[in-house]
Amino acid sequence: MAQRGASAAREAMAVPGLTAADRAAVNPLDRGYALLGMVLIAPTVLIFCAVIVYPLVSAIYLSLFSIFTPTLSGSFVGFRNYAELANSPEFWRSLLNNLIWTVLTLTLQVVLGIAAALMLNQAMVFRSLARSLILFPYFVSTVVAVLVWRWLFNDLYGVLNHLMMWAGILDMPLDWLGAMPNAMVSVVLVGAWKYFPFVVIAVLARLQTIPETLYEAATIDGAGAWGRFTDVTLPQLRDVLVVVVLLRAIWDFKEFDLIYLLTGGGPIIGTQTLPLMVYKEAFGLNEMGRASAVAVAMMLVMLVFMLVYFRVLRARGEEPR
Amino acid sequence: MDARRAEGEVRFEKVRKVFGTNLVVRELDLLIRGGEFLSLLGPSGCGKTTSLRMLAGLEFPTSGTISIGGRVVNEVAPGARDVAMVFQSYALYPHMTVAENIAYPLKKRGVPRAEREERVKRAAESLHLTELLPRKPRQLSGGQQQRVALGRALVRDPRVFLLDEPLSNLDAKLRAHMRAELIELHQRVGRTFVYVTHDQLEAMTMSDRIAVMHEGVLQQVGTPSEVYNRPANLFVAGFIGAPTMNLLRGRAENGAFAHPAVRVGLSGHVTPDLVLGLRPEDIVVGEGPFESRIRLVEPHGHEQIAQLDIAGGDVLTIRADAALPLAAGETLRWGVRAARLHLFDAASGLRLDATCTAPQALAA
């Protein structure tokens, strides 16, 4: 109400003598800049259409056909692929696996990432060395990392079982990758290990910009170490965590190579997520149409979660700055 | 009221602070009386902020003891010292509303919600913040943020208020306004205020007493008038007052202070090498035994400040009524108000007890 009053007042105070022609006048330079702007963004728009819009549209298009992958020929079936998916326990199981994997590994990544960032933000010996080393898992190629982990997890000669038995934690060797729920736990752990450095980088950068006086004020106001963390650090990290969680959630949800290489989706379909199901339908079962339908369904699920995510953020009463 | 005053007494005893190889505060002995407004005044790097931070518990003294209300607090955590601090940057919690910011220290002390709300309301009223309570700090102007920071201190009714250059980030007009509000606030709450500033105007206008520091050493403690009228040494003499005091180096000769341009009779014991301190306002313009050329004139509206080239290669700053026709290049007659001059020993820099009697004509 007050704002409307203020803008009305501003209208009334418009410069006397200003004519409609003055307002409508367009600077020829502005027109030139606008043209230049369009020329400059044109390549981006074209590439975006070629690699994003075209595959998206063609996936939706393909999902309406029953297609044999090697020949890419087949017949129009309408929404039958979707109907079959809705009745397929494998699809729902894969979706559930996908959610379990994403939520668990993302939670671990964030917790580990914040903890490591807090540690690296402290004054300590070999800090810059530690800061570089902690990024190591993120830089290692997934294939290499997974091969090493498979060797560590191996139920016959893996060092993990050996160490845990030696320490008395296990009596018998554990089948880390070939039985449930061990396989899911293993996949989640390796995912967390591989991707938590991303959280560390983002959080550490933000930590370094938190003013020291806020901690001092909180100390004098009577906050202990935990109080300073929850009342100063976490709120300051909020904005960066919103972005980190969003990005990591998208990337984890569509993660393929790490899971495929580690368990191949097994045992049976115990760790099969939707991206693995797309791959299996398209190239294992040669059902390109159904694979496309799974991919489109995956996109819809992600869209729904993103909408919910932003809705929840907005409901917290915080406009993103 | 007396108990309230006693618990606000602060004592620094032989306090030293060393950062690495840097001696920041050396042997600070200072008694701050309960309920008084004391300013720690000095140029940047003089150790005033470090002293305040040691009192807050944010730094630990290398040696010596600090006590509040008769209790040594060296080992007491900042939150348990019953002191509140206002920072130069305000240090408001950005994600909390004004009300939550002010309530925070009470919440951390386990004050029940109903009482918390009541006390926040009262603090907000006394600082004219009531309408701003639901806002976030970034929606406030600098002056409003400053008042919220004061409110966060006020709401606790702490024994000691610590203020670290709280007005430096405000514009000149707002600063003058906040000075008046701070004086009023201090009178109302009757608590000890320790105020760190490099601005002598703030120190002079608000303080009961001023402690002047320089290079980690306490130079003088006294009321604003004592510090201004009886500076204990050359540093205080040169630091307090604007424009600054003129300091002329000369010798004691036949019972008079002798300088190529000035000669003043002396009474009392003096050392052979002297520094004469003349405040610009203690120089009589237009009459007197001395004569010098005007170097430049700065009009200030209500007065003018001029610099004179005097014999011996020194420059003398004077203050004159705006109506006087002064112009650069002209010759001006001047004298001194002898009783108001200051004498220092040139070797030690310390104030001498001797007094000046009367200006004497210069030998031709």
XYZ file of C-alpha atoms in Angstrom:
685
model
C 0.000 0.000 0.000
C 2.736 2.393 1.017
C 4.692 1.366 -2.063
C 1.807 2.130 -4.366
C 1.469 5.555 -2.750
C 5.158 6.224 -3.292
C 5.069 5.302 -6.971
C 1.989 7.466 -7.512
C 3.851 10.324 -5.893
C 6.775 9.736 -8.220
C 4.449 9.888 -11.252
C 3.046 13.151 -10.034
C 6.532 14.543 -9.618
C 7.514 13.692 -13.227
C 9.711 16.315 -14.777
C 7.547 19.138 -16.136
C 7.863 19.696 -19.863
C 8.576 16.038 -20.660
C 6.649 15.124 -23.809
C 5.530 11.741 -25.107
C 8.009 12.139 -27.977
C 10.861 12.492 -25.451
C 9.930 9.200 -23.872
C 9.469 7.391 -27.172
C 12.803 8.591 -28.603
C 15.175 5.669 -29.260
C 18.892 6.217 -29.358
C 20.245 4.800 -32.662
C 23.245 3.537 -30.660
C 20.873 1.451 -28.503
C 19.428 -0.138 -31.643
C 22.952 -1.010 -32.805
C 23.811 -2.587 -29.439
C 20.623 -4.649 -29.503
C 21.546 -6.055 -32.903
C 25.084 -6.827 -31.760
C 23.642 -8.577 -28.696
C 21.496 -10.842 -30.848
C 24.430 -11.718 -33.093
C 26.533 -12.598 -30.038
C 24.004 -14.920 -28.403
C 22.975 -16.606 -31.666
C 25.693 -19.344 -31.544
C 24.712 -20.239 -27.978
C 21.062 -20.497 -28.942
C 21.892 -22.694 -31.923
C 24.109 -25.044 -29.918
C 21.494 -25.182 -27.148
C 18.872 -26.210 -29.708
C 21.152 -28.857 -31.229
C 22.287 -30.564 -28.018
C 19.401 -29.933 -25.596
C 16.158 -29.191 -27.396
C 16.560 -31.692 -30.257
C 17.452 -34.733 -28.072
C 14.672 -33.832 -25.652
C 12.052 -33.562 -28.359
C 13.259 -36.710 -30.102
C 13.253 -38.665 -26.802
C 9.643 -37.697 -26.258
C 8.912 -38.599 -29.886
C 10.704 -41.978 -29.679
C 8.901 -42.856 -26.448
C 5.690 -43.094 -28.469
C 7.062 -45.903 -30.681
C 8.093 -49.490 -30.254
C 11.565 -49.433 -31.755
C 14.160 -52.147 -32.303
C 17.478 -50.453 -31.423
C 19.830 -51.924 -34.081
C 17.609 -50.904 -37.007
C 15.860 -47.929 -35.331
C 12.663 -49.028 -37.045
C 9.344 -49.749 -35.454
C 5.715 -48.787 -35.169
C 3.735 -46.074 -33.422
C 2.191 -47.353 -30.184
C 0.957 -44.152 -28.542
C 1.220 -44.191 -24.749
C 1.555 -47.978 -24.497
C 5.214 -47.735 -23.380
C 4.138 -45.503 -20.471
C 1.271 -47.791 -19.552
C 3.644 -50.756 -19.452
C 6.049 -48.805 -17.247
C 3.286 -47.919 -14.801
C 2.547 -51.666 -14.462
C 6.197 -52.744 -14.313
C 7.536 -53.584 -10.833
C 11.036 -53.186 -12.252
C 10.397 -49.525 -13.086
C 9.058 -48.733 -9.608
C 11.886 -50.644 -7.965
C 14.422 -48.705 -10.059
C 12.767 -45.420 -9.149
C 12.851 -46.353 -5.467
C 16.520 -47.381 -5.770
C 17.212 -44.107 -7.512
C 15.656 -42.116 -4.649
C 17.406 -44.169 -1.945
C 20.754 -43.779 -3.678
C 20.313 -40.034 -4.256
C 19.081 -39.143 -0.765
C 21.642 -41.258 1.096
C 24.711 -40.407 -0.934
C 23.768 -36.703 -1.099
C 23.255 -36.534 2.672
C 26.608 -38.161 3.263
C 28.287 -35.850 0.765
C 26.897 -32.744 2.447
C 27.693 -33.861 5.994
C 31.197 -35.027 5.085
C 31.751 -31.981 2.913
C 30.793 -29.470 5.622
C 32.831 -31.313 8.240
C 35.912 -31.416 6.007
C 35.488 -27.764 5.010
C 35.239 -26.707 8.671
C 38.398 -28.652 9.439
C 40.281 -27.182 6.488
C 39.170 -23.686 7.512
C 41.006 -24.032 10.824
C 44.592 -22.950 11.149
C 46.530 -26.198 11.040
C 49.845 -27.553 9.796
C 49.987 -28.603 6.143
C 46.690 -26.847 5.491
C 47.290 -26.094 1.814
C 48.559 -29.638 1.241
C 45.447 -31.047 2.909
C 43.244 -28.721 0.855
C 44.702 -30.089 -2.375
C 44.663 -33.737 -1.254
C 41.020 -33.668 -0.270
C 40.063 -32.830 -3.852
C 41.755 -35.992 -5.054
C 38.674 -38.284 -5.249
C 36.879 -35.682 -7.350
C 39.713 -35.546 -9.873
C 40.240 -39.288 -10.261
C 38.439 -40.757 -13.250
C 35.386 -42.771 -12.215
C 36.635 -45.911 -13.971
C 39.930 -45.873 -12.071
C 38.261 -45.071 -8.752
C 35.668 -47.816 -9.162
C 38.258 -50.441 -10.139
C 40.246 -49.607 -7.009
C 37.131 -49.791 -4.842
C 36.051 -53.106 -6.353
C 39.435 -54.479 -5.442
C 39.106 -53.142 -1.883
C 35.576 -54.562 -1.582
C 36.449 -57.963 -3.058
C 35.011 -60.777 -0.907
C 37.895 -63.165 -1.526
C 41.030 -61.067 -1.311
C 39.758 -57.517 -0.548
C 41.718 -55.571 2.014
C 38.540 -54.162 3.589
C 37.331 -57.557 4.808
C 40.843 -58.423 5.882
C 41.228 -55.286 7.986
C 37.779 -55.538 9.525
C 38.339 -59.149 10.514
C 41.747 -58.304 11.870
C 40.207 -55.511 13.957
C 37.523 -57.902 15.207
C 34.596 -56.055 13.634
C 33.714 -58.992 11.380
C 33.857 -62.742 12.028
C 33.290 -63.724 8.431
C 34.181 -62.020 5.154
C 31.293 -59.866 3.908
C 30.016 -59.930 0.336
C 30.134 -56.170 -0.208
C 28.867 -55.994 -3.775
C 27.008 -59.241 -4.396
C 24.323 -59.149 -1.689
C 21.665 -56.716 -0.510
C 21.627 -54.378 1.300
C 25.459 -54.436 1.273
C 25.608 -53.510 -2.405
C 23.486 -50.385 -1.935
C 25.561 -49.393 1.116
C 28.767 -49.847 -0.896
C 27.472 -47.817 -3.824
C 26.296 -45.023 -1.522
C 29.646 -44.939 0.299
C 31.718 -44.816 -2.873
C 29.420 -42.090 -4.263
C 29.861 -40.041 -1.106
C 33.632 -40.508 -1.209
C 33.829 -39.565 -4.871
C 31.712 -36.426 -4.773
C 32.024 -34.866 -1.290
C 35.036 -32.756 -2.419
C 32.631 -30.724 -4.543
C 30.788 -29.727 -1.356
C 34.122 -28.990 0.327
C 35.195 -26.543 -2.405
C 31.947 -24.597 -2.360
C 31.551 -24.527 1.427
C 35.191 -23.687 2.102
C 35.024 -20.708 -0.250
C 31.980 -19.406 1.613
C 33.445 -20.090 5.077
C 36.383 -17.845 4.299
C 34.073 -14.880 3.723
C 32.168 -15.086 7.042
C 33.215 -12.039 9.085
C 35.163 -12.939 12.217
C 33.248 -10.297 14.210
C 30.048 -12.357 13.900
C 31.739 -15.180 15.821
C 33.109 -12.709 18.347
C 29.696 -11.130 18.845
C 28.145 -14.570 19.323
C 30.876 -15.527 21.804
C 30.199 -12.438 23.903
C 26.452 -13.028 23.598
C 27.049 -16.384 25.298
C 27.087 -18.857 22.397
C 29.347 -21.910 22.731
C 31.094 -23.681 19.865
C 27.910 -25.520 18.817
C 25.829 -22.341 19.125
C 28.279 -20.445 16.943
C 28.034 -23.228 14.346
C 24.234 -23.328 14.248
C 23.625 -19.583 14.664
C 26.450 -18.096 12.595
C 28.065 -20.689 10.308
C 25.050 -22.651 9.082
C 22.859 -19.629 8.259
C 25.776 -18.104 6.361
C 26.227 -21.373 4.440
C 22.548 -21.570 3.598
C 22.715 -19.867 0.201
C 25.653 -21.896 -1.020
C 24.134 -25.143 0.299
C 20.928 -24.471 -1.620
C 22.919 -24.388 -4.853
C 25.204 -27.288 -3.922
C 22.321 -29.566 -2.917
C 20.405 -28.713 -6.074
C 23.351 -29.402 -8.381
C 24.496 -32.542 -6.581
C 20.932 -33.870 -6.419
C 20.572 -33.526 -10.195
C 23.945 -35.099 -10.860
C 23.479 -37.922 -8.353
C 19.993 -38.687 -9.645
C 21.304 -39.255 -13.159
C 24.593 -40.881 -12.071
C 25.360 -43.811 -14.365
C 29.014 -44.832 -14.656
C 29.817 -45.171 -10.953
C 26.920 -47.537 -10.230
C 27.177 -49.393 -13.539
C 30.877 -50.094 -13.074
C 30.613 -51.002 -9.399
C 27.604 -53.362 -9.374
C 26.115 -53.216 -12.861
C 22.793 -52.615 -11.103
C 22.993 -55.948 -9.309
C 22.531 -58.156 -7.451
C 19.700 -58.751 -9.949
C 18.192 -55.246 -9.890
C 19.143 -54.430 -6.260
C 21.074 -51.313 -7.149
C 19.541 -50.604 -10.534
C 18.590 -46.940 -10.830
C 16.622 -45.349 -13.674
C 19.688 -44.375 -15.775
C 20.824 -48.015 -15.630
C 17.353 -49.149 -16.617
C 17.416 -46.780 -19.618
C 20.721 -48.292 -20.682
C 19.477 -51.843 -20.197
C 16.251 -51.263 -22.160
C 18.024 -49.442 -24.988
C 21.105 -51.592 -25.508
C 20.498 -54.803 -23.533
C 16.912 -55.470 -24.597
C 17.018 -53.361 -27.786
C 13.803 -51.549 -26.778
C 14.655 -47.958 -27.709
C 11.069 -46.796 -27.352
C 10.689 -48.076 -23.793
C 14.116 -46.726 -22.910
C 12.996 -43.306 -24.112
C 9.840 -43.561 -22.031
C 11.937 -44.317 -18.899
C 14.166 -41.348 -19.692
C 11.184 -39.026 -20.075
C 9.681 -40.345 -16.835
C 13.009 -39.673 -15.136
C 12.954 -36.107 -16.347
C 9.414 -35.622 -15.011
C 10.398 -37.003 -11.603
C 13.322 -34.579 -11.423
C 11.095 -31.708 -12.472
C 8.603 -32.511 -9.708
C 11.338 -32.683 -7.083
C 12.835 -29.410 -8.204
C 9.479 -27.665 -7.983
C 8.932 -29.084 -4.490
C 12.442 -28.008 -3.500
C 11.902 -24.404 -4.543
C 8.435 -24.364 -2.991
C 9.867 -25.514 0.345
C 12.616 -22.893 0.187
C 10.128 -20.150 -0.547
C 7.878 -21.348 2.275
C 10.729 -20.833 4.707
C 10.128 -17.149 4.054
C 13.471 -16.486 2.449
C 13.677 -14.744 -0.858
C 16.883 -15.947 -2.554
C 19.292 -13.024 -2.674
C 22.839 2.014 43.046
C 26.175 1.680 44.839
C 26.250 -2.085 44.412
C 25.460 -1.575 40.728
C 28.406 0.803 40.457
C 30.797 -1.469 42.352
C 30.104 -4.456 40.103
C 30.978 -2.351 37.069
C 34.466 -1.430 38.213
C 37.203 -2.525 35.830
C 40.862 -2.804 36.726
C 43.825 -3.482 34.463
C 46.944 -4.435 36.446
C 50.315 -4.658 34.728
C 48.640 -5.976 31.587
C 50.943 -6.817 28.706
C 50.032 -8.140 25.286
C 52.533 -9.485 22.795
C 51.591 -10.661 19.278
C 54.544 -12.648 17.952
C 57.437 -10.241 18.353
C 55.132 -7.250 18.487
C 54.593 -5.574 21.864
C 51.090 -4.168 21.519
C 50.274 -3.221 25.101
C 52.962 -2.750 27.722
C 52.286 -2.610 31.456
C 48.789 -1.171 31.338
C 47.598 -0.029 34.773
C 44.161 1.492 34.612
C 41.222 1.738 36.988
C 37.841 2.347 35.383
C 35.298 3.389 37.991
C 31.907 1.706 38.085
C 29.342 3.608 36.043
C 31.811 5.915 34.354
C 32.134 6.639 30.648
C 35.786 6.150 29.841
C 37.272 6.578 26.386
C 40.415 4.846 25.228
C 41.801 7.383 22.788
C 44.797 7.133 20.508
C 45.981 6.795 16.929
C 45.541 3.453 15.162
C 47.910 0.786 16.434
C 48.223 2.334 19.894
C 46.810 -0.747 21.659
C 43.404 0.677 22.563
C 41.365 -1.897 20.657
C 43.561 -4.733 21.910
C 42.990 -3.536 25.477
C 39.237 -3.498 24.915
C 39.324 -6.962 23.342
C 41.282 -8.284 26.327
C 38.584 -6.880 28.591
C 35.938 -8.608 26.446
C 37.855 -11.883 26.583
C 38.489 -12.035 22.829
C 42.250 -11.757 23.426
C 44.225 -13.113 26.334
C 46.760 -10.908 28.130
C 50.327 -12.178 27.875
C 50.744 -11.237 31.534
C 48.959 -9.160 34.158
C 45.399 -9.351 35.429
C 42.087 -7.845 34.420
C 39.258 -7.694 36.924
C 35.620 -6.724 36.674
C 33.742 -5.882 39.860
C 36.715 -7.017 41.956
C 36.876 -10.481 40.364
C 39.812 -11.473 38.184
C 38.403 -12.492 34.793
C 41.542 -13.666 32.974
C 40.212 -17.227 32.979
C 36.543 -16.359 32.494
C 34.946 -17.021 29.081
C 33.709 -13.939 27.204
C 30.078 -14.985 27.517
C 30.394 -15.326 31.303
C 32.009 -11.936 31.944
C 28.720 -10.053 31.867
C 30.020 -7.551 29.341
C 28.383 -6.541 26.065
C 30.223 -5.300 23.025
C 29.249 -3.079 20.122
C 31.442 -3.536 17.067
C 32.474 -1.019 14.444
C 30.906 -3.254 11.788
C 27.842 -3.780 14.073
C 28.165 -7.581 13.638
C 24.417 -8.137 13.452
C 23.321 -11.682 12.617
C 22.152 -11.235 9.006
C 19.582 -14.040 8.935
C 17.803 -12.922 12.106
C 15.252 -10.153 12.390
C 15.965 -7.118 14.543
C 13.877 -8.656 17.326
C 15.790 -11.964 17.112
C 19.108 -10.137 17.065
C 18.276 -8.237 20.230
C 16.838 -11.333 21.911
C 19.823 -13.542 21.029
C 21.998 -12.928 24.134
C 18.940 -13.522 26.348
C 18.096 -16.738 24.500
C 21.658 -18.000 24.958
C 21.327 -17.298 28.680
C 18.123 -19.287 28.946
C 15.815 -16.367 29.705
C 12.214 -17.606 29.298
C 10.396 -16.525 26.156
C 7.825 -14.237 27.806
C 10.470 -12.300 29.719
C 12.639 -12.200 26.619
C 9.886 -10.593 24.573
C 9.162 -8.081 27.314
C 12.804 -7.032 27.600
C 13.287 -6.830 23.824
C 10.203 -4.636 23.650
C 11.547 -2.304 26.326
C 15.008 -2.076 24.750
C 13.467 -1.421 21.330
C 11.287 1.336 22.724
C 14.164 3.116 24.383
C 16.120 3.090 21.105
C 13.132 3.900 18.846
C 13.385 0.531 17.111
C 9.863 -0.749 17.690
C 8.752 -0.423 14.058
C 11.924 -2.090 12.822
C 11.624 -5.246 14.973
C 10.350 -7.536 12.142
C 12.977 -6.354 9.629
C 16.275 -7.971 8.657
C 19.533 -6.056 9.195
C 20.129 -5.595 5.472
C 16.891 -3.646 5.228
C 18.194 -1.053 7.687
C 20.337 2.050 7.269
C 23.733 2.280 8.971
C 22.360 4.364 11.802
C 19.507 1.925 12.395
C 21.887 -1.047 12.391
C 24.003 0.808 14.924
C 20.985 1.229 17.178
C 20.150 -2.486 16.874
C 23.721 -3.319 17.915
C 23.251 -1.037 20.920
C 19.922 -2.707 21.638
C 21.559 -6.139 21.652
C 23.962 -4.834 24.296
C 21.362 -2.890 26.257
C 18.856 -5.733 26.557
C 21.202 -7.725 28.793
C 21.846 -4.900 31.253
C 25.514 -5.961 31.410
C 27.965 -4.646 33.991
C 30.169 -3.135 31.322
C 29.415 -1.866 27.807
C 32.351 -2.147 25.417
C 32.154 0.042 22.330
C 34.758 -0.372 19.606
C 34.639 2.718 17.350
C 30.876 2.301 16.998
C 30.343 5.562 15.123
C 33.155 5.395 12.550
C 30.983 3.942 9.798
C 28.341 6.667 10.046
C 28.246 9.956 8.172
C 29.155 13.148 10.017
C 25.628 14.339 10.721
C 24.411 10.997 12.041
C 27.543 10.695 14.138
C 26.780 13.958 15.954
C 23.243 12.720 16.567
C 24.399 9.316 17.865
C 26.908 11.007 20.210
C 24.030 12.746 21.917
C 22.029 9.488 22.059
C 24.966 7.640 23.593
C 25.432 10.275 26.299
C 21.758 10.014 27.120
C 21.851 6.209 27.090
C 24.805 6.175 29.462
C 23.055 8.469 31.904
C 19.921 6.353 31.761
C 21.467 2.918 32.336
C 24.179 4.070 34.766
C 26.557 1.326 33.656
C 30.274 1.425 32.905
C 30.987 2.353 29.282
C 34.426 1.712 27.802
C 34.621 3.465 24.475
C 37.455 3.011 21.994
C 37.981 5.786 19.469
C 40.635 7.600 17.495
C 38.349 10.621 17.217
C 39.181 13.126 19.938
C 35.909 14.949 19.386
C 33.960 11.800 20.359
C 36.183 11.272 23.378
C 35.978 14.895 24.514
C 32.208 15.245 24.126
C 31.036 11.988 25.691
C 33.555 10.878 28.288
C 33.742 11.311 32.015
C 37.431 10.512 31.653
C 39.789 9.887 28.746
C 42.720 7.478 28.712
C 45.157 8.509 25.993
C 47.320 5.686 24.613
C 50.293 5.714 22.294
C 52.446 2.800 21.126
C 51.030 0.487 23.761
C 51.672 2.889 26.620
C 49.060 4.751 28.620
C 50.009 8.425 28.336
C 47.474 10.147 30.567
C 44.130 9.516 32.226
C 41.947 12.451 33.113
C 38.749 14.354 32.516
C 38.420 15.918 29.057
C 39.305 19.288 30.555
C 42.395 17.917 32.338
C 43.642 16.251 29.183
C 43.045 19.396 27.179
C 44.266 21.985 29.672
C 47.073 20.061 31.376
C 48.459 17.542 28.861
C 50.919 15.292 30.669
C 53.432 15.093 27.847
C 54.228 16.175 24.313
C 52.256 13.320 22.733
C 49.003 14.215 24.501
C 49.649 17.912 23.845
C 50.025 17.276 20.133
C 47.213 14.715 19.864
C 44.387 16.529 21.650
C 42.970 19.694 20.135
C 42.158 20.772 16.597
C 43.947 22.554 15.090
C 46.808 21.007 17.021
C 48.894 22.805 19.608
C 51.942 24.671 18.319
C 55.107 23.207 19.827
C 58.206 25.412 19.718
C 61.580 24.190 20.832
C 63.731 26.686 22.731
C 66.067 27.244 25.690
C 65.797 28.610 29.192
C 67.775 31.870 29.268
C 67.822 34.378 32.164
C 64.473 33.241 33.538
C 62.746 33.260 30.180
C 61.869 30.838 27.407
C 63.886 31.884 24.384
C 63.109 31.079 20.763
C 64.159 33.196 17.765
C 60.570 34.336 17.350
C 59.120 34.189 20.889
C 60.309 35.185 24.343
C 58.231 34.478 27.456
C 59.114 34.998 31.123
C 59.183 31.882 33.339
C 58.620 31.181 37.004
C 59.380 27.854 38.632
C 61.910 25.151 38.054
C 62.717 24.370 34.410
C 65.230 22.289 32.480
C 67.625 23.909 29.992
C 66.001 22.490 26.860
C 62.302 23.292 26.653
C 59.310 22.928 24.394
C 56.694 25.666 24.586
C 53.136 24.632 23.765
C 50.772 27.280 22.427
C 47.207 26.407 21.462
C 46.048 28.440 18.454
C 43.308 30.036 20.539
C 45.862 31.211 23.145
C 47.619 33.397 20.615
C 46.474 37.023 20.605
C 46.033 38.315 17.084
C 46.614 41.928 16.023
C 48.552 43.139 19.070
C 51.579 42.023 21.078
C 55.332 42.080 20.978
C 55.874 39.679 18.050
C 55.547 40.150 14.329
C 55.417 37.562 11.512
C 54.422 37.095 7.903
C 51.158 35.285 7.127
C 51.751 32.186 5.029
C 48.192 31.121 4.279
C 44.666 31.705 5.508
C 41.860 29.088 5.698
C 38.405 30.619 6.136
C 36.126 28.355 8.223
C 33.020 30.510 8.160
C 32.768 31.420 11.827
C 36.538 31.859 12.188
C 39.707 31.671 10.178
C 42.799 29.576 10.737
C 46.065 31.068 9.553
C 49.644 29.869 9.454
C 52.499 32.246 10.189
C 56.109 31.842 9.106
C 58.033 32.728 12.226
C 61.741 33.233 12.782
C 63.707 30.050 13.371
C 62.007 28.295 10.469
C 58.891 27.267 12.452
C 55.263 27.585 11.425
C 52.693 28.859 13.897
C 48.958 28.125 13.570
C 46.610 30.802 14.866
C 42.862 31.214 15.116
C 41.263 34.524 14.389
C 37.830 36.060 14.227
C 36.290 35.802 10.762
C 35.918 39.573 10.625
C 39.664 40.268 10.794
C 41.110 41.191 7.386
C 43.920 38.630 7.110
C 45.686 37.968 3.815
C 48.609 35.773 2.876
C 51.872 37.697 2.482
C 50.975 40.444 4.950
C 52.706 41.009 8.263
C 50.748 40.385 11.462
C 51.399 41.469 15.050
C 50.702 38.836 17.683
C 51.116 38.032 21.344
C 50.333 35.213 23.764
C 48.141 34.601 26.788
C 51.121 33.640 28.952
C 49.164 31.950 31.756
C 47.614 29.503 29.271
C 50.877 28.263 27.754
C 52.362 24.815 28.399
C 55.971 23.914 29.111
C 57.591 20.536 28.483
C 61.063 19.144 29.036
C 62.476 18.600 25.561
C 64.510 15.560 26.606
C 61.787 13.506 28.343
C 58.752 15.110 26.725
C 57.105 15.447 30.156
C 55.096 18.427 31.288
C 56.920 20.885 33.594
C 55.237 22.527 36.526
C 56.691 25.956 35.716
C 54.368 28.714 34.533
C 54.880 31.448 31.984
C 54.599 35.010 33.265
C 54.509 37.486 30.394
C 55.722 37.765 26.818
C 58.895 39.770 26.497
C 60.071 41.902 23.612
C 62.684 40.194 21.483
C 66.192 41.579 21.651
C 66.833 43.334 18.374
